[in-house]
Amino acid sequence: MAVSWAARTHPGLRRAKNEDRFCAVPERGLFVVADGMGGHAGGDVASELAVVEIERVVRATAALGQHDTWPMPFDSSLGRDGNILRAAFVGANQSILDDADASEELSGMATTAVAVLLAGLQATIAHVGDSRAYLLREERLTRLTGDHSWVEEQMRAGLLTAEAAREHPWRNIVTRALSGAGDLEVDVSQIELQPADRLLLCSDGLTTMLTDDDVGRIIDDATDLQRGCDDLVDRANAAGGSDNITTLLLAME
Ligand code: CA
């Protein structure tokens, strides 16, 4: 099964710089979106460190043979790719901690990350924070990740509606991030893909501007992946573009 991909990142209309980053390593089946956090110094440094370190660890662990020592405790509930992504996120967290400790200016920097690692039709998804993964299958968009965010926790507790969450002044507050804090908890899941499935990775600059229905329709209507990414960014900007926007689309063929 071949995978094709496209991506677009845009600062949006209100932010001076783009603190989102993405990386695509199609030969390894790895795709990542990271959103460096506003309000922290060095958000762009954190998101850059995250994508670089995640790619480095995934490449390094891919080269490990059956009898090599795994670089961290192996969690048998996750499978090999789940362990690889978890190790990559823990590595990124450590890398952010090291740089933040070495520079007062970067102290407190943080980033979200969402990553997919493909092996044939198996997709392993890992995330921390409020960047998301979605599956579009037969015109239906399904969210694959639950945000680690204040508004989502309120929604899960039944205290906030989706509409209110979208407007809430605290909608950008993330409750889990790659920030160098110890004991990082990474959400890892797996799905079996089908031919013609599409996957979307995105930052919250997209999802705070557009509903899931809008996102699904735009991807479904797009004639190709790049057009899909461009249309998503254009529509998020047309809706206000209040934050950096990153979209990364994958298609199984
Ligand atoms: Ca953001």
Tab-separated table of C-alpha atoms and ligand atoms in Angstrom:
chain	number	residue	atom	x	y	z
A	1	MET	CA	0.000	0.000	0.000
A	2	ALA	CA	1.519	3.328	-1.083
A	3	VAL	CA	0.950	6.517	0.831
A	4	SER	CA	0.828	9.971	-0.702
A	5	TRP	CA	0.880	13.139	1.359
A	6	ALA	CA	0.716	16.921	1.278
A	7	ALA	CA	1.014	19.618	3.923
A	8	ARG	CA	0.650	23.334	4.435
A	9	THR	CA	1.539	25.519	7.368
A	10	HIS	CA	0.541	29.171	7.690
A	11	PRO	CA	1.013	31.763	10.466
A	12	GLY	CA	-2.674	32.724	10.312
A	13	LEU	CA	-3.780	36.349	10.410
A	14	ARG	CA	-3.116	37.399	14.011
A	15	ARG	CA	0.260	35.918	14.989
A	16	ALA	CA	3.605	37.486	14.110
A	17	LYS	CA	5.375	34.147	13.686
A	18	ASN	CA	4.559	30.563	12.945
A	19	GLU	CA	5.343	28.286	15.889
A	20	ASP	CA	3.865	25.186	14.222
A	21	ARG	CA	6.174	22.610	12.641
A	22	PHE	CA	5.594	19.413	10.726
A	23	CYS	CA	7.751	16.672	9.321
A	24	ALA	CA	7.129	13.935	6.780
A	25	VAL	CA	9.369	10.891	6.345
A	26	PRO	CA	7.282	8.866	3.882
A	27	GLU	CA	9.924	6.153	3.411
A	28	ARG	CA	9.575	5.405	7.137
A	29	GLY	CA	5.822	6.060	7.242
A	30	LEU	CA	6.293	8.855	9.793
A	31	PHE	CA	4.306	12.101	9.826
A	32	VAL	CA	4.283	14.640	12.652
A	33	VAL	CA	2.629	17.974	13.495
A	34	ALA	CA	3.816	20.016	16.501
A	35	ASP	CA	2.408	23.275	17.815
A	36	GLY	CA	4.792	25.350	19.917
A	37	MET	CA	2.833	27.136	22.541
A	38	GLY	CA	2.050	30.831	22.560
A	39	GLY	CA	2.602	32.500	25.882
A	40	HIS	CA	5.768	30.481	26.312
A	41	ALA	CA	9.154	31.710	25.214
A	42	GLY	CA	10.599	29.680	22.381
A	43	GLY	CA	7.418	27.954	21.209
A	44	ASP	CA	8.958	27.633	17.768
A	45	VAL	CA	12.154	26.191	19.269
A	46	ALA	CA	10.126	23.580	21.176
A	47	SER	CA	8.095	22.482	18.147
A	48	GLU	CA	11.242	22.305	15.999
A	49	LEU	CA	13.049	20.227	18.647
A	50	ALA	CA	10.034	17.927	18.856
A	51	VAL	CA	9.814	17.097	15.149
A	52	VAL	CA	13.589	16.706	14.818
A	53	GLU	CA	13.872	14.435	17.863
A	54	ILE	CA	10.820	12.336	16.990
A	55	GLU	CA	12.227	11.755	13.508
A	56	ARG	CA	15.676	10.928	14.925
A	57	VAL	CA	14.375	8.364	17.407
A	58	VAL	CA	12.044	6.740	14.867
A	59	ARG	CA	14.897	6.398	12.360
A	60	ALA	CA	17.265	5.068	15.038
A	61	THR	CA	14.806	2.487	16.401
A	62	ALA	CA	13.904	1.340	12.888
A	63	ALA	CA	17.505	0.227	12.512
A	64	LEU	CA	17.393	-1.903	15.679
A	65	GLY	CA	17.430	-5.634	15.140
A	66	GLN	CA	15.485	-8.260	17.045
A	67	HIS	CA	18.250	-8.751	19.579
A	68	ASP	CA	19.310	-5.162	20.136
A	69	THR	CA	18.583	-3.621	23.472
A	70	TRP	CA	15.542	-1.359	23.434
A	71	PRO	CA	16.464	2.173	24.597
A	72	MET	CA	13.710	2.292	27.225
A	73	PRO	CA	11.353	-0.064	29.058
A	74	PHE	CA	9.233	-1.928	26.505
A	75	ASP	CA	5.481	-1.608	27.119
A	76	SER	CA	4.004	-4.874	25.865
A	77	SER	CA	0.511	-3.321	25.623
A	78	LEU	CA	1.636	-0.952	22.848
A	79	GLY	CA	3.291	-3.100	20.177
A	80	ARG	CA	6.547	-2.233	18.458
A	81	ASP	CA	5.435	0.944	16.659
A	82	GLY	CA	3.635	2.206	19.747
A	83	ASN	CA	6.822	1.759	21.735
A	84	ILE	CA	8.822	3.511	19.028
A	85	LEU	CA	6.516	6.545	19.078
A	86	ARG	CA	6.413	6.644	22.857
A	87	ALA	CA	10.221	6.504	22.982
A	88	ALA	CA	10.340	9.287	20.384
A	89	PHE	CA	7.996	11.515	22.406
A	90	VAL	CA	9.929	10.865	25.625
A	91	GLY	CA	13.141	11.703	23.743
A	92	ALA	CA	11.608	14.932	22.440
A	93	ASN	CA	10.449	15.844	25.942
A	94	GLN	CA	13.982	15.307	27.270
A	95	SER	CA	15.506	17.276	24.437
A	96	ILE	CA	13.192	20.228	25.210
A	97	LEU	CA	14.081	19.960	28.895
A	98	ASP	CA	17.821	19.992	28.150
A	99	ASP	CA	17.587	23.103	25.972
A	100	ALA	CA	15.204	24.891	28.341
A	101	ASP	CA	17.587	24.245	31.239
A	102	ALA	CA	20.509	25.609	29.253
A	103	SER	CA	18.873	28.941	28.412
A	104	GLU	CA	16.851	31.323	30.538
A	105	GLU	CA	15.153	32.637	27.409
A	106	LEU	CA	13.825	29.167	26.540
A	107	SER	CA	12.758	28.272	30.053
A	108	GLY	CA	9.162	27.071	30.057
A	109	MET	CA	8.924	26.398	26.324
A	110	ALA	CA	6.433	23.707	25.356
A	111	THR	CA	4.829	22.066	22.368
A	112	THR	CA	2.075	19.671	21.422
A	113	ALA	CA	2.802	16.797	19.078
A	114	VAL	CA	0.695	14.367	17.078
A	115	ALA	CA	2.406	11.648	15.063
A	116	VAL	CA	1.364	8.764	12.846
A	117	LEU	CA	3.623	5.831	12.042
A	118	LEU	CA	2.461	3.622	9.170
A	119	ALA	CA	3.357	-0.021	8.647
A	120	GLY	CA	1.374	-1.418	5.746
A	121	LEU	CA	-2.256	-0.844	6.654
A	122	GLN	CA	-1.548	-0.401	10.338
A	123	ALA	CA	-1.429	3.194	11.572
A	124	THR	CA	-0.070	3.906	15.042
A	125	ILE	CA	-1.015	7.314	16.399
A	126	ALA	CA	0.565	9.101	19.345
A	127	HIS	CA	-0.226	12.514	20.720
A	128	VAL	CA	0.227	14.948	23.556
A	129	GLY	CA	-1.739	18.194	23.717
A	130	ASP	CA	-4.474	19.490	21.417
A	131	SER	CA	-3.090	18.817	17.956
A	132	ARG	CA	-5.321	16.192	16.369
A	133	ALA	CA	-5.501	13.211	14.049
A	134	TYR	CA	-8.622	12.491	12.011
A	135	LEU	CA	-9.661	9.659	9.726
A	136	LEU	CA	-11.777	10.317	6.649
A	137	ARG	CA	-13.361	7.077	5.491
A	138	GLU	CA	-16.230	6.923	3.008
A	139	GLU	CA	-17.009	10.634	3.445
A	140	ARG	CA	-17.133	10.311	7.235
A	141	LEU	CA	-14.687	12.179	9.440
A	142	THR	CA	-13.736	10.552	12.747
A	143	ARG	CA	-11.463	12.053	15.360
A	144	LEU	CA	-8.732	9.661	16.441
A	145	THR	CA	-7.332	11.736	19.322
A	146	GLY	CA	-8.793	13.332	22.437
A	147	ASP	CA	-7.397	16.775	23.233
A	148	HIS	CA	-5.405	17.254	26.393
A	149	SER	CA	-6.983	20.654	26.897
A	150	TRP	CA	-8.960	22.478	29.533
A	151	VAL	CA	-12.046	22.919	27.337
A	152	GLU	CA	-12.091	19.257	26.316
A	153	GLU	CA	-11.869	18.173	29.955
A	154	GLN	CA	-14.810	20.468	30.720
A	155	MET	CA	-16.738	18.989	27.772
A	156	ARG	CA	-16.003	15.435	28.916
A	157	ALA	CA	-17.347	16.401	32.342
A	158	GLY	CA	-20.497	17.750	30.674
A	159	LEU	CA	-19.787	21.326	31.769
A	160	LEU	CA	-19.240	22.881	28.348
A	161	THR	CA	-20.798	22.383	24.911
A	162	ALA	CA	-18.708	22.077	21.736
A	163	GLU	CA	-19.986	25.491	20.610
A	164	ALA	CA	-19.107	27.139	23.922
A	165	ALA	CA	-15.697	25.455	23.887
A	166	ARG	CA	-14.912	26.929	20.481
A	167	GLU	CA	-15.592	30.453	21.776
A	168	HIS	CA	-14.117	30.014	25.240
A	169	PRO	CA	-11.266	32.395	26.159
A	170	TRP	CA	-9.365	29.424	27.658
A	171	ARG	CA	-9.706	27.274	24.536
A	172	ASN	CA	-5.932	27.389	23.996
A	173	ILE	CA	-5.050	26.057	27.446
A	174	VAL	CA	-3.343	22.697	27.033
A	175	THR	CA	-3.223	20.328	30.000
A	176	ARG	CA	-0.477	18.052	28.692
A	177	ALA	CA	2.508	18.979	26.527
A	178	LEU	CA	6.102	18.220	25.676
A	179	SER	CA	7.547	20.667	28.142
A	180	GLY	CA	10.338	18.830	29.849
A	181	ALA	CA	8.276	17.855	32.866
A	182	GLY	CA	9.063	14.319	33.994
A	183	ASP	CA	6.675	11.373	33.776
A	184	LEU	CA	5.350	12.240	30.348
A	185	GLU	CA	2.162	10.367	29.537
A	186	VAL	CA	1.684	9.747	25.809
A	187	ASP	CA	-1.629	8.601	24.321
A	188	VAL	CA	-1.013	5.824	21.785
A	189	SER	CA	-3.601	4.053	19.633
A	190	GLN	CA	-3.721	1.899	16.511
A	191	ILE	CA	-6.147	1.539	13.630
A	192	GLU	CA	-6.298	-0.681	10.573
A	193	LEU	CA	-6.533	1.450	7.458
A	194	GLN	CA	-8.498	0.649	4.332
A	195	PRO	CA	-7.697	1.582	0.753
A	196	ALA	CA	-8.878	5.152	-0.025
A	197	ASP	CA	-8.731	6.220	3.642
A	198	ARG	CA	-7.353	9.658	4.331
A	199	LEU	CA	-5.677	10.794	7.529
A	200	LEU	CA	-5.383	14.404	8.661
A	201	LEU	CA	-2.924	15.720	11.227
A	202	CYS	CA	-3.519	19.331	12.257
A	203	SER	CA	-2.868	21.999	14.846
A	204	ASP	CA	-5.629	23.712	16.821
A	205	GLY	CA	-5.367	26.773	14.584
A	206	LEU	CA	-7.488	24.719	12.184
A	207	THR	CA	-9.917	23.124	14.617
A	208	THR	CA	-10.711	26.232	16.664
A	209	MET	CA	-11.769	27.936	13.416
A	210	LEU	CA	-13.688	25.121	11.684
A	211	THR	CA	-16.117	22.457	12.844
A	212	ASP	CA	-15.394	18.781	12.214
A	213	ASP	CA	-18.228	18.810	9.653
A	214	ASP	CA	-16.521	21.637	7.752
A	215	VAL	CA	-13.157	19.868	7.900
A	216	GLY	CA	-14.622	16.586	6.619
A	217	ARG	CA	-16.460	18.267	3.772
A	218	ILE	CA	-13.416	20.290	2.668
A	219	ILE	CA	-11.164	17.209	2.580
A	220	ASP	CA	-13.804	15.153	0.859
A	221	ASP	CA	-14.422	17.836	-1.795
A	222	ALA	CA	-10.728	18.424	-2.515
A	223	THR	CA	-9.555	17.148	-5.878
A	224	ASP	CA	-6.105	16.351	-4.510
A	225	LEU	CA	-4.251	16.363	-1.195
A	226	GLN	CA	-2.432	19.648	-1.672
A	227	ARG	CA	-5.673	21.347	-2.619
A	228	GLY	CA	-7.239	19.864	0.496
A	229	CYS	CA	-4.496	21.293	2.738
A	230	ASP	CA	-4.670	24.675	1.007
A	231	ASP	CA	-8.464	24.824	1.233
A	232	LEU	CA	-8.386	23.982	4.946
A	233	VAL	CA	-5.875	26.766	5.630
A	234	ASP	CA	-7.772	29.256	3.462
A	235	ARG	CA	-11.058	28.470	5.197
A	236	ALA	CA	-9.495	28.747	8.669
A	237	ASN	CA	-8.080	32.138	7.701
A	238	ALA	CA	-11.423	33.207	6.236
A	239	ALA	CA	-12.967	32.332	9.618
A	240	GLY	CA	-10.515	34.636	11.418
A	241	GLY	CA	-7.143	32.874	11.332
A	242	SER	CA	-6.557	33.591	15.018
A	243	ASP	CA	-3.666	31.142	15.359
A	244	ASN	CA	-0.991	29.353	13.330
A	245	ILE	CA	-2.542	26.673	11.100
A	246	THR	CA	-0.959	23.402	10.019
A	247	THR	CA	-2.581	20.652	7.973
A	248	LEU	CA	-0.960	17.415	6.843
A	249	LEU	CA	-3.000	14.983	4.752
A	250	LEU	CA	-2.198	11.354	3.950
A	251	ALA	CA	-3.944	9.108	1.471
A	252	MET	CA	-3.670	5.340	1.158
A	253	GLU	CA	-3.548	4.183	-2.441
B	1	CA	CA	-1.834	26.656	18.245
